[in-house]
Amino acid sequence: MGKGKAKAKQIKGKLKESAGSATGDKRMEAEGRAEKLTGKVQESAEKAKKSLGGR
């Protein structure tokens, strides 16, 4: 997964988290937090891969 896709996942997660919070939907809010965190982890992995000389 590329850095751009990881960023997009973070944004999607943030939107989902905000929507869940606004509507009182705790499940959607939690899913958004999880998706946002997944995007951050993927972005960090891409940065590490790049710094180690990967593609």
Coordinates of N, CA and C in Angstrom, one line a residue, residues 13-45:
G13 N -11.1 7.4 8.0 CA -11.3 7.0 9.4 C -11.7 8.2 10.3
K14 N -11.0 9.3 10.1 CA -11.4 10.5 10.8 C -12.8 11.0 10.5
L15 N -13.2 10.9 9.3 CA -14.6 11.3 8.9 C -15.6 10.3 9.6
K16 N -15.3 9.0 9.5 CA -16.2 8.0 10.1 C -16.3 8.2 11.6
E17 N -15.1 8.5 12.3 CA -15.1 8.8 13.7 C -15.9 10.0 14.0
S18 N -15.8 11.0 13.3 CA -16.6 12.3 13.5 C -18.0 12.0 13.3
A19 N -18.4 11.3 12.3 CA -19.8 11.0 12.0 C -20.4 10.2 13.2
G20 N -19.6 9.2 13.6 CA -20.1 8.4 14.7 C -20.3 9.2 16.0
S21 N -19.4 10.1 16.2 CA -19.5 11.0 17.4 C -20.7 11.9 17.3
A22 N -20.9 12.4 16.1 CA -22.0 13.4 16.0 C -23.4 12.7 16.1
T23 N -23.4 11.4 15.7 CA -24.7 10.8 15.7 C -24.9 9.9 17.0
G24 N -23.8 9.8 17.8 CA -23.9 9.0 19.0 C -23.7 7.5 18.7
D25 N -23.2 7.2 17.5 CA -23.0 5.8 17.1 C -21.6 5.4 17.5
K26 N -21.5 4.8 18.7 CA -20.2 4.4 19.3 C -19.5 3.4 18.4
R27 N -20.2 2.5 17.8 CA -19.6 1.5 16.9 C -18.9 2.1 15.7
M28 N -19.6 3.1 15.1 CA -19.0 3.8 13.9 C -17.8 4.6 14.4
E29 N -17.9 5.2 15.5 CA -16.8 6.0 16.1 C -15.6 5.1 16.3
A30 N -15.8 4.0 16.9 CA -14.7 3.0 17.1 C -14.1 2.5 15.8
E31 N -14.9 2.2 14.9 CA -14.4 1.8 13.6 C -13.6 2.8 12.9
G32 N -14.0 4.1 13.0 CA -13.3 5.2 12.5 C -11.9 5.3 13.1
R33 N -11.9 5.2 14.5 CA -10.6 5.3 15.2 C -9.6 4.2 14.7
A34 N -10.2 3.0 14.6 CA -9.4 1.8 14.2 C -8.9 2.0 12.7
E35 N -9.7 2.5 11.9 CA -9.3 2.8 10.5 C -8.2 3.9 10.4
K36 N -8.4 4.9 11.2 CA -7.4 6.0 11.2 C -6.1 5.5 11.7
L37 N -6.1 4.6 12.8 CA -4.9 4.1 13.3 C -4.2 3.1 12.3
T38 N -5.0 2.3 11.6 CA -4.4 1.5 10.6 C -3.7 2.3 9.5
G39 N -4.3 3.4 9.1 CA -3.7 4.2 8.1 C -2.4 4.8 8.6
K40 N -2.3 5.2 9.9 CA -1.1 5.7 10.4 C 0.0 4.7 10.5
V41 N -0.4 3.4 10.8 CA 0.6 2.4 10.9 C 1.1 2.1 9.5
Q42 N 0.2 2.0 8.5 CA 0.7 1.8 7.1 C 1.6 2.9 6.6
E43 N 1.2 4.1 6.9 CA 2.1 5.2 6.5 C 3.5 5.1 7.1
S44 N 3.5 4.8 8.4 CA 4.8 4.6 9.1 C 5.6 3.5 8.4
A45 N 5.0 2.4 8.1 CA 5.6 1.3 7.4 C 6.2 1.7 6.1

